[in-house]
Amino acid sequence: MWSEGRYEYERIPRERAPPRSHPSAGSTAPLFTDQPEEPESNTTHGIELFEDSQLTTRSKAIASKTKEIEQVYRQDCETFGMVVKMLIEKDPSLEKSIQFALRQNLHEIGERCVEELKHFIAEYDTSTQDFGEPF
């Protein structure tokens, strides 16, 4: 009932498919020619698709690493916050000085996370250049 195609959109009911003729049914067109077909100018298009694929892969790798770093940062923030809260419960006089120190430490951890991401991107780009992929 269905005409087979390589892609789903190429499948059409056989009733609507054009009739197939057998190669020996009087066709005068050669089955193949000795002349190579002219290459289409899809070379540039193919390169663009390859580069798009590289950029997509790079973006996914960076997004994944960013998510990983953010999760670790959040866990660190929660841990530091919990420790500070417990310390303040034990000694309320520490609240102002310890909150200031907490903010400073969390800011420094955030800066290290940004540096880690920058380092990851630089390493990623270097490793892809080693394989002949430009970035």
mmCIF file of C-alpha atoms in Angstrom:
data_model
loop_
_atom_site.group_PDB
_atom_site.id
_atom_site.type_symbol
_atom_site.label_atom_id
_atom_site.label_comp_id
_atom_site.label_asym_id
_atom_site.label_seq_id
_atom_site.Cartn_x
_atom_site.Cartn_y
_atom_site.Cartn_z
ATOM 1 C CA MET A 1 0.000 0.000 0.000
ATOM 2 C CA TRP A 2 2.799 2.475 0.831
ATOM 3 C CA SER A 3 5.661 3.428 -1.440
ATOM 4 C CA GLU A 4 8.903 3.140 0.491
ATOM 5 C CA GLY A 5 11.036 6.250 0.829
ATOM 6 C CA ARG A 6 14.167 7.063 2.748
ATOM 7 C CA TYR A 7 12.370 9.687 4.775
ATOM 8 C CA GLU A 8 8.950 9.655 6.326
ATOM 9 C CA TYR A 9 7.729 12.521 4.160
ATOM 10 C CA GLU A 10 8.679 10.566 1.030
ATOM 11 C CA ARG A 11 6.219 7.779 1.789
ATOM 12 C CA ILE A 12 3.102 8.152 -0.299
ATOM 13 C CA PRO A 13 0.228 5.760 -1.006
ATOM 14 C CA ARG A 14 1.034 3.555 -4.020
ATOM 15 C CA GLU A 15 -2.205 4.593 -5.687
ATOM 16 C CA ARG A 16 -0.833 8.126 -5.889
ATOM 17 C CA ALA A 17 2.729 7.127 -6.793
ATOM 18 C CA PRO A 18 3.706 7.455 -10.452
ATOM 19 C CA PRO A 19 3.895 4.102 -12.250
ATOM 20 C CA ARG A 20 7.311 2.487 -12.322
ATOM 21 C CA SER A 21 8.621 1.299 -15.646
ATOM 22 C CA HIS A 22 10.921 -1.644 -15.980
ATOM 23 C CA PRO A 23 14.357 -0.823 -17.491
ATOM 24 C CA SER A 24 13.642 -3.129 -20.439
ATOM 25 C CA ALA A 25 10.223 -1.593 -21.111
ATOM 26 C CA GLY A 26 11.427 0.472 -24.027
ATOM 27 C CA SER A 27 13.139 3.280 -22.198
ATOM 28 C CA THR A 28 15.884 4.804 -24.307
ATOM 29 C CA ALA A 29 17.521 6.646 -21.439
ATOM 30 C CA PRO A 30 20.749 5.000 -20.303
ATOM 31 C CA LEU A 31 20.762 3.519 -16.817
ATOM 32 C CA PHE A 32 24.026 5.300 -16.085
ATOM 33 C CA THR A 33 26.481 7.450 -17.946
ATOM 34 C CA ASP A 34 30.240 7.256 -18.095
ATOM 35 C CA GLN A 35 30.470 10.983 -17.469
ATOM 36 C CA PRO A 36 30.656 11.956 -13.833
ATOM 37 C CA GLU A 37 27.934 14.257 -12.696
ATOM 38 C CA GLU A 38 28.894 17.843 -12.164
ATOM 39 C CA PRO A 39 29.375 18.366 -8.479
ATOM 40 C CA GLU A 40 26.754 20.628 -7.100
ATOM 41 C CA SER A 41 27.857 23.715 -5.310
ATOM 42 C CA ASN A 42 26.705 22.158 -2.068
ATOM 43 C CA THR A 43 30.296 22.030 -0.888
ATOM 44 C CA THR A 44 29.952 25.429 0.717
ATOM 45 C CA HIS A 45 26.565 24.454 2.101
ATOM 46 C CA GLY A 46 28.080 21.238 3.500
ATOM 47 C CA ILE A 47 30.856 23.177 5.196
ATOM 48 C CA GLU A 48 28.315 25.559 6.702
ATOM 49 C CA LEU A 49 26.310 22.623 8.048
ATOM 50 C CA PHE A 50 29.499 21.100 9.476
ATOM 51 C CA GLU A 51 30.425 24.396 11.131
ATOM 52 C CA ASP A 52 26.874 24.760 12.471
ATOM 53 C CA SER A 53 27.157 21.253 13.875
ATOM 54 C CA GLN A 54 30.480 22.137 15.510
ATOM 55 C CA LEU A 55 28.989 25.280 17.031
ATOM 56 C CA THR A 56 25.997 23.315 18.274
ATOM 57 C CA THR A 57 28.265 20.692 19.825
ATOM 58 C CA ARG A 58 30.405 23.408 21.404
ATOM 59 C CA SER A 59 27.347 25.235 22.741
ATOM 60 C CA LYS A 60 25.959 22.025 24.216
ATOM 61 C CA ALA A 61 29.290 21.221 25.871
ATOM 62 C CA ILE A 62 29.499 24.721 27.360
ATOM 63 C CA ALA A 63 25.878 24.630 28.516
ATOM 64 C CA SER A 64 26.438 21.250 30.155
ATOM 65 C CA LYS A 65 29.582 22.445 31.930
ATOM 66 C CA THR A 66 27.818 25.644 33.025
ATOM 67 C CA LYS A 67 24.980 23.615 34.517
ATOM 68 C CA GLU A 68 27.469 21.376 36.330
ATOM 69 C CA ILE A 69 29.366 24.380 37.750
ATOM 70 C CA GLU A 70 26.121 26.094 38.802
ATOM 71 C CA GLN A 71 24.974 22.972 40.653
ATOM 72 C CA VAL A 72 28.254 22.770 42.553
ATOM 73 C CA TYR A 73 28.074 26.505 43.337
ATOM 74 C CA ARG A 74 24.502 26.173 44.650
ATOM 75 C CA GLN A 75 25.522 23.233 46.835
ATOM 76 C CA ASP A 76 28.449 25.226 48.211
ATOM 77 C CA CYS A 77 26.184 28.197 48.906
ATOM 78 C CA GLU A 78 23.684 25.993 50.724
ATOM 79 C CA THR A 79 26.417 24.334 52.764
ATOM 80 C CA PHE A 80 28.065 27.625 53.721
ATOM 81 C CA GLY A 81 24.669 29.140 54.528
ATOM 82 C CA MET A 82 23.706 26.210 56.725
ATOM 83 C CA VAL A 83 27.010 26.370 58.650
ATOM 84 C CA VAL A 84 26.657 30.139 59.158
ATOM 85 C CA LYS A 85 23.077 29.711 60.337
ATOM 86 C CA MET A 86 24.146 27.062 62.873
ATOM 87 C CA LEU A 87 27.020 29.247 64.104
ATOM 88 C CA ILE A 88 24.732 32.269 64.533
ATOM 89 C CA GLU A 89 22.223 30.129 66.438
ATOM 90 C CA LYS A 90 25.024 29.177 68.828
ATOM 91 C CA ASP A 91 26.347 32.736 69.139
ATOM 92 C CA PRO A 92 24.066 35.536 67.824
ATOM 93 C CA SER A 93 26.835 38.137 68.325
ATOM 94 C CA LEU A 94 28.639 36.639 65.288
ATOM 95 C CA GLU A 95 25.822 37.535 62.892
ATOM 96 C CA LYS A 96 27.136 40.782 61.375
ATOM 97 C CA SER A 97 30.772 39.780 61.045
ATOM 98 C CA ILE A 98 30.072 36.271 59.813
ATOM 99 C CA GLN A 99 27.496 37.397 57.222
ATOM 100 C CA PHE A 100 30.025 39.802 55.728
ATOM 101 C CA ALA A 101 32.632 37.017 55.581
ATOM 102 C CA LEU A 102 30.050 34.671 54.054
ATOM 103 C CA ARG A 103 29.231 37.165 51.264
ATOM 104 C CA GLN A 104 32.926 37.632 50.510
ATOM 105 C CA ASN A 105 33.567 33.895 50.372
ATOM 106 C CA LEU A 106 30.553 33.212 48.168
ATOM 107 C CA HIS A 107 31.650 36.004 45.836
ATOM 108 C CA GLU A 108 35.140 34.485 45.605
ATOM 109 C CA ILE A 109 33.683 31.037 44.943
ATOM 110 C CA GLY A 110 31.537 32.567 42.188
ATOM 111 C CA GLU A 111 34.612 34.147 40.615
ATOM 112 C CA ARG A 112 36.417 30.797 40.708
ATOM 113 C CA CYS A 113 33.414 29.189 39.010
ATOM 114 C CA VAL A 114 33.552 31.771 36.216
ATOM 115 C CA GLU A 115 37.297 31.150 35.829
ATOM 116 C CA GLU A 116 36.670 27.401 35.732
ATOM 117 C CA LEU A 117 34.145 27.883 32.922
ATOM 118 C CA LYS A 118 36.541 30.131 30.996
ATOM 119 C CA HIS A 119 39.273 27.518 31.415
ATOM 120 C CA PHE A 120 36.902 24.778 30.196
ATOM 121 C CA ILE A 121 36.031 26.802 27.084
ATOM 122 C CA ALA A 122 39.690 27.496 26.325
ATOM 123 C CA GLU A 123 40.562 23.806 26.779
ATOM 124 C CA TYR A 124 37.610 22.762 24.620
ATOM 125 C CA ASP A 125 38.587 25.129 21.839
ATOM 126 C CA THR A 126 42.230 24.016 22.007
ATOM 127 C CA SER A 127 41.279 20.343 21.893
ATOM 128 C CA THR A 128 39.019 20.839 18.855
ATOM 129 C CA GLN A 129 41.795 22.760 17.063
ATOM 130 C CA ASP A 130 44.069 19.782 17.630
ATOM 131 C CA PHE A 131 41.646 17.753 15.528
ATOM 132 C CA GLY A 132 41.554 20.317 12.747
ATOM 133 C CA GLU A 133 38.297 21.919 13.776
ATOM 134 C CA PRO A 134 38.544 25.713 13.882
ATOM 135 C CA PHE A 135 37.507 27.661 16.976
#
